[in-house]
XYZ file of C-alpha atoms in Angstrom:
352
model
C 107.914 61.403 90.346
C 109.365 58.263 87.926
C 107.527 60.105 85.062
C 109.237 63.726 86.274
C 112.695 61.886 86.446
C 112.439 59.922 83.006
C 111.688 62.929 81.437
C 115.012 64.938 82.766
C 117.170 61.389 81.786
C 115.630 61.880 78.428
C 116.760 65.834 78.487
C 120.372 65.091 79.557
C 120.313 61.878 76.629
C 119.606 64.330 74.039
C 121.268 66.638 74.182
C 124.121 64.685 75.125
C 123.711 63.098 71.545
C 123.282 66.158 70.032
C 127.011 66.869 70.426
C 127.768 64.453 68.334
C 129.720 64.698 64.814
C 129.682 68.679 65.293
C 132.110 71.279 65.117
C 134.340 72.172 68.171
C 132.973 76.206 67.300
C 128.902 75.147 68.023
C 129.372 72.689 70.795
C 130.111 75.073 73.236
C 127.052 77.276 72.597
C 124.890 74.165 72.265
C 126.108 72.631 75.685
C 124.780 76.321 77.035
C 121.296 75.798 75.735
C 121.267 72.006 76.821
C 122.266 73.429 80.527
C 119.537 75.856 80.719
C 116.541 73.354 79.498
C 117.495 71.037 81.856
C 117.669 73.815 84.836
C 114.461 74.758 83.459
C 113.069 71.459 83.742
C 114.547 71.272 87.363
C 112.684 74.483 88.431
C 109.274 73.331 86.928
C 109.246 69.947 89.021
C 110.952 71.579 92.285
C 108.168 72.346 94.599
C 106.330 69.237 93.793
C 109.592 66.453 94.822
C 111.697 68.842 96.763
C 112.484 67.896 100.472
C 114.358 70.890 102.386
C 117.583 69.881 104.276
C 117.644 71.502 107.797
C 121.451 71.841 109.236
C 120.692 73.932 112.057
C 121.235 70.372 114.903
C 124.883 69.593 112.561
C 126.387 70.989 115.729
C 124.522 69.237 118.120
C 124.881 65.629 117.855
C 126.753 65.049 120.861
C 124.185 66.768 123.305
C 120.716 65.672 121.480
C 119.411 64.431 124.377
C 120.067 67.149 126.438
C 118.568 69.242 124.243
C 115.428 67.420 124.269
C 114.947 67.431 127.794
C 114.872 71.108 127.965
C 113.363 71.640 124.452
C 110.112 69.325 125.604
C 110.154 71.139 129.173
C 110.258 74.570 127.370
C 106.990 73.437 125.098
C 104.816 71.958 127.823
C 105.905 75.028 130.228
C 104.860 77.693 127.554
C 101.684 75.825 126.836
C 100.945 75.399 130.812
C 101.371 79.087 131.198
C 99.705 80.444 128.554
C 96.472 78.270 128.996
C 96.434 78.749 132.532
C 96.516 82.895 131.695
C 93.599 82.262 128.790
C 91.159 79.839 131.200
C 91.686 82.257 134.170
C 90.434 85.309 131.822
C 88.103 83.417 130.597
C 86.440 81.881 133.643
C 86.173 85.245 135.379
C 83.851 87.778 134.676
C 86.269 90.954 136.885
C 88.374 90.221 133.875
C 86.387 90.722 130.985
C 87.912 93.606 130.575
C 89.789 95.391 126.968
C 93.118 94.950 128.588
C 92.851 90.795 129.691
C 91.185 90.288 126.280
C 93.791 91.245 124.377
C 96.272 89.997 126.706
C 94.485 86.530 126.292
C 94.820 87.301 122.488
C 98.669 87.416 123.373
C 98.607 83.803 125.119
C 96.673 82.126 121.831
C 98.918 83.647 119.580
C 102.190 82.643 122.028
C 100.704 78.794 121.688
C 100.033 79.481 118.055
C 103.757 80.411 117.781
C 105.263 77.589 120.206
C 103.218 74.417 118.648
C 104.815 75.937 115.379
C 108.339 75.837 116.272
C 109.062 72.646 119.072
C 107.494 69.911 117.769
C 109.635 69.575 113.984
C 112.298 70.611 116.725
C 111.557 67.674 118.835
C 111.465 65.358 116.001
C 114.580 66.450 114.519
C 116.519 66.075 118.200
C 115.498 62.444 117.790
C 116.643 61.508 114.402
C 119.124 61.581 112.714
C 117.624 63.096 109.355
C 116.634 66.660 109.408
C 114.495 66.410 106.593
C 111.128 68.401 105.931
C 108.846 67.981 103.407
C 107.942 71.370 100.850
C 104.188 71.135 102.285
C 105.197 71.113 106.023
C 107.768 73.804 105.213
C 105.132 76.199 104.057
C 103.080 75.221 107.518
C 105.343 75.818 109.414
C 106.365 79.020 107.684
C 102.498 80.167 107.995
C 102.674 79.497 111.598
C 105.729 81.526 112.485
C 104.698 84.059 109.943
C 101.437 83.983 111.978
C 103.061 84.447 115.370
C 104.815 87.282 114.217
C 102.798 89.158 112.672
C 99.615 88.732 115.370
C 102.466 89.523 118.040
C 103.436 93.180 117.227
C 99.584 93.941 115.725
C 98.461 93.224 119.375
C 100.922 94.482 121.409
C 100.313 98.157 119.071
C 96.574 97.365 119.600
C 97.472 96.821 123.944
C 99.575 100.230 123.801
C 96.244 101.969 122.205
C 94.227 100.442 124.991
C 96.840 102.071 127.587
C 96.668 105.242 126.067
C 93.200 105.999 126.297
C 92.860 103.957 130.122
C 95.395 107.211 131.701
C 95.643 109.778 128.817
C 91.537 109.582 128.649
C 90.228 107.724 131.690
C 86.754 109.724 131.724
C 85.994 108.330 128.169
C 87.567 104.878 128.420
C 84.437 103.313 128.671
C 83.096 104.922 126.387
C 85.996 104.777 123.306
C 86.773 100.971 124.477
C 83.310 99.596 124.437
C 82.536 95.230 123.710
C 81.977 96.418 120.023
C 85.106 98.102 119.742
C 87.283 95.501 121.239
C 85.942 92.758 119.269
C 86.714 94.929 116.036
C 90.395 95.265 117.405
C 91.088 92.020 118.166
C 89.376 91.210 114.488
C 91.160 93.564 112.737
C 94.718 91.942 114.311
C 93.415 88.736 112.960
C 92.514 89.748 109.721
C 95.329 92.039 109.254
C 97.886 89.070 110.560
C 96.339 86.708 108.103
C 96.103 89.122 104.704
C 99.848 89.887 105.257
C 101.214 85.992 105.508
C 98.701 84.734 102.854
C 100.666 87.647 100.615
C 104.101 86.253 101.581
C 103.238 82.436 101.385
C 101.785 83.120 98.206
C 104.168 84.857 96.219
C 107.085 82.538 97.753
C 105.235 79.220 96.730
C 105.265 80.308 92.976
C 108.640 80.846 92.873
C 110.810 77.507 91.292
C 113.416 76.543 93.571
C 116.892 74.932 92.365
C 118.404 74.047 95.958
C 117.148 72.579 99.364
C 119.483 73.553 101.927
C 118.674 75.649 104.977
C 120.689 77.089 107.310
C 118.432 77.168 110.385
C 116.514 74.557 112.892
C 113.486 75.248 110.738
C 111.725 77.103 108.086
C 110.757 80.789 107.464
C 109.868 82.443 104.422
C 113.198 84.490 103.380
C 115.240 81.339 103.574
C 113.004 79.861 101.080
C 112.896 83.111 98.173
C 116.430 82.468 98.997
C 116.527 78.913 96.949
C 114.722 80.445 93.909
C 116.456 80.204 90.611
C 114.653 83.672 89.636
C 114.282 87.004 90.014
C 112.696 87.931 93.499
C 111.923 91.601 93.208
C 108.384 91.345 93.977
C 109.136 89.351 97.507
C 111.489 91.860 98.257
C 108.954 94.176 97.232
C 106.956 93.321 99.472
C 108.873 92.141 102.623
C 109.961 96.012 102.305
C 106.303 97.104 102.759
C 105.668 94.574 105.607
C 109.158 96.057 107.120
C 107.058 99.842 106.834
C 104.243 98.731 107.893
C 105.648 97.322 111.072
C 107.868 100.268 111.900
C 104.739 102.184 111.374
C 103.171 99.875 113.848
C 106.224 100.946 116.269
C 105.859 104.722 115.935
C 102.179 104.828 117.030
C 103.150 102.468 120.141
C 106.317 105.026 121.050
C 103.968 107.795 120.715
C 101.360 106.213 123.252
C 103.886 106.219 125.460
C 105.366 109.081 124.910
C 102.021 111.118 125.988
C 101.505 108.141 128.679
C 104.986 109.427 130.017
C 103.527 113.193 129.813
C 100.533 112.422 132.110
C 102.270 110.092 134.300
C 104.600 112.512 135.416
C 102.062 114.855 136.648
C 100.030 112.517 139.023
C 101.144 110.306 140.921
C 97.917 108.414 140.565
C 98.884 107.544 136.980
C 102.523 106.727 137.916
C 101.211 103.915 140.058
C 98.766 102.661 137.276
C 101.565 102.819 134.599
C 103.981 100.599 136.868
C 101.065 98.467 136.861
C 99.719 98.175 133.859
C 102.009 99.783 131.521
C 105.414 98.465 132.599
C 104.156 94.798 131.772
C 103.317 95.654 128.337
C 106.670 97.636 128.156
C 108.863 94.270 129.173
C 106.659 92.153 126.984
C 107.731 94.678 123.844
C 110.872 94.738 124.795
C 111.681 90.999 125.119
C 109.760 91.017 122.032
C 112.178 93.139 119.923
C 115.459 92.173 121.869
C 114.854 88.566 120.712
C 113.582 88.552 117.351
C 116.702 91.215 116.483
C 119.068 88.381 117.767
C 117.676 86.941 114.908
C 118.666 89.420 112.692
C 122.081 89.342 113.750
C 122.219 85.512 113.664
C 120.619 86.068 109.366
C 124.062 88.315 109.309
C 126.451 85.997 110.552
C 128.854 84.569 108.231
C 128.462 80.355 107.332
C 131.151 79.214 109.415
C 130.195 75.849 111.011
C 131.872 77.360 113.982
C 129.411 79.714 114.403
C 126.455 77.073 114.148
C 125.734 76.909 118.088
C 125.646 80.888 118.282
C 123.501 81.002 114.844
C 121.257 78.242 116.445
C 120.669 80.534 119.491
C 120.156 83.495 117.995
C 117.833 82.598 115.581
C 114.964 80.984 118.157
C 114.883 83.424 120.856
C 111.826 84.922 119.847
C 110.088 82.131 119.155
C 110.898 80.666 122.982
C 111.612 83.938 125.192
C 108.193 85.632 124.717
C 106.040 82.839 124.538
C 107.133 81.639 127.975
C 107.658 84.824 129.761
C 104.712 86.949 128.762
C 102.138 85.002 130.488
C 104.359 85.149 134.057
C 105.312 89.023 133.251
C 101.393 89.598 133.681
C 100.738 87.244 136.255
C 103.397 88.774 138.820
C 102.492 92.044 137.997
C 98.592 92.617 137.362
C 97.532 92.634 141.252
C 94.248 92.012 139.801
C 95.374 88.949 137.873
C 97.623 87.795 140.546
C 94.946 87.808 143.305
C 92.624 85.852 141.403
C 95.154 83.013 140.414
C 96.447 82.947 143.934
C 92.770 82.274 144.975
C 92.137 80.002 142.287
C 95.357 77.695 143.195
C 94.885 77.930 146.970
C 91.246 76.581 145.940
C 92.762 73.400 144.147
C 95.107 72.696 146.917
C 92.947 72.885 149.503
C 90.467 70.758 147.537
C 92.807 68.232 147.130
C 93.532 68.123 151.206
């Protein structure tokens, strides 16, 4: 760091010298080339000294406290929830089933996503630095990134599973056997992690000449955003990701657009979509509703007026889904809900 810092002293010294005893006519031009070796010097040593300036909480120094109560209530309910929903799965065998094992893959990813977000948030309600360091930017990045990506994989992968359960229920067993599950849930894994290595990678070579973000924490575009070069290649590929999502979308609207067909024909199916299908439906849907607020918020002009609403925007899909998946599941799976009704009456009246 003293080394890094000597050396861009020593720049600036020179060519300040430099300027010295030479005509009006060449100082200008050589002032130019003194600026950009000292910007270039700037961009080598960035990612190893820089420290990232949240101002997301300017707006909220009044109310920290507050904030805290119902950030840290928020956390432990989303991890209560979602644990509760992965031990019950797990613990019994009725539910070993294509359907709760992705939905269990849901609840890990919605902790995966939560443990991401609240704690740098819980730290930050408490001080009065919003600082984070350029390595625990890039975690957290890879953890939201993570969450993200995992989140509309599976919930494509759970609108496959729906499909064939009322479009083919003869073959389900057949098409949705152990083997092929496991390969599912390893493919969203695999295909989660190959497309967030790609975006962590190609933002962490890019020099950065500034340290201010806009936002209670750190993603990936408001990163490329502090680069002092050309970022084609992550727009490049943020573009692809953006396709291959939307891709991702079409299959699930076409699931249910031939669930729809058969559903209206038997009223057999009807019940079993309200049941099954209509969970996964709201869980989409809260899904997409909250991380476009964020897309809106990314659109919103600077003002520091607009902070609070920005604030809001920007972390409803990183708390709404989390939180309200697991209990969108386990009100409306009769299956689920029976056994977790037994299950607590169980504890209670052990505890009598």
């Amino acid at each position: 760091m003293i080394r890094q810092k000597a050396a861009f002293i020593l720049t600036v010294q020179r060519c300040g010298s430099s300027q010295q005893h030479r005509p009006r006519h060449s100082v200008r031009k050589k002032l130019s080339t003194c600026e950009c070796h000292i910007k270039t010097t700037q961009m080598e040593n960035s990612s190893s000294e820089l420290v990232f300036v949240l101002h997301g909480l300017n707006e909220t120094k009044t109310n920290r406290q507050i904030f805290f109560g119902f950030s840290i209530l928020a956390y432990v309910c989303t991890i209560f929830v979602n644990l509760t929903l992965i031990l019950t799965i797990m613990l019994e065998k009725n539910l070993h089933e294509p359907m709760f094992i992705f939905l269990c893959n849901l609840c890990v990813n919605s902790i995966c996503g939560s443990t991401s977000f609240y704690p740098k948030l819980l730290i930050d309600l408490l001080s009065d630095s919003h600082v984070i360091s350029y390595t625990a930017c890039i975690i957290q990045i890879f953890g939201i990134s993570i969450y993200l990506a995992c989140e509309i994989t599976n919930l494509t992968v759970m609108a496959y599973d729906r499909y064939v359960a009322i479009c083919k229920p003869l073959e389900y067993h057949s098409i949705m056997t152990p083997w092929r599950v496991g390969m599912l849930v390893q493919i969203t894994w695999f295909l989660t992690f190959f497309e967030t290595i790609v975006h962590l990678v190609l933002a962490v070579r890019l020099p950065l000449c500034g340290s201010r973000i806009e936002k209670l924490y750190c993603f990936t575009w408001d990163v490329v955003k502090l680069s002092c070069v050309d970022t084609t290649v992550n727009n490049l590929y943020g573009y692809c990701s953006f396709f291959f999502h939307t891709f991702q979308f079409l299959l699930l609207i076409t699931s249910y657009v031939q669930i729809t067909r058969i559903c209206i024909k038997s009223q057999t199916e009807r019940s079993k979509f309200m049941e099954t299908c209509l969970p996964h439906l709201l869980t989409y849907g809260t899904f997409a509703i909250s991380l476009s607020f964020d897309f809106v918020a990314a659109r919103l002009t600077s003002d520091t007026s607009l902070q609070a609403l920005r604030n809001s925007l920007s972390i409803m899909y990183l708390i709404v889904p989390p939180i309200l998946n697991p209990l969108i599941y386990g009100l409306k799976l009769k299956q689920l809900r029976k056994i977790m009704w037994r299950r607590f009456n169980s504890k209670i009246t052990a505890l009598k």
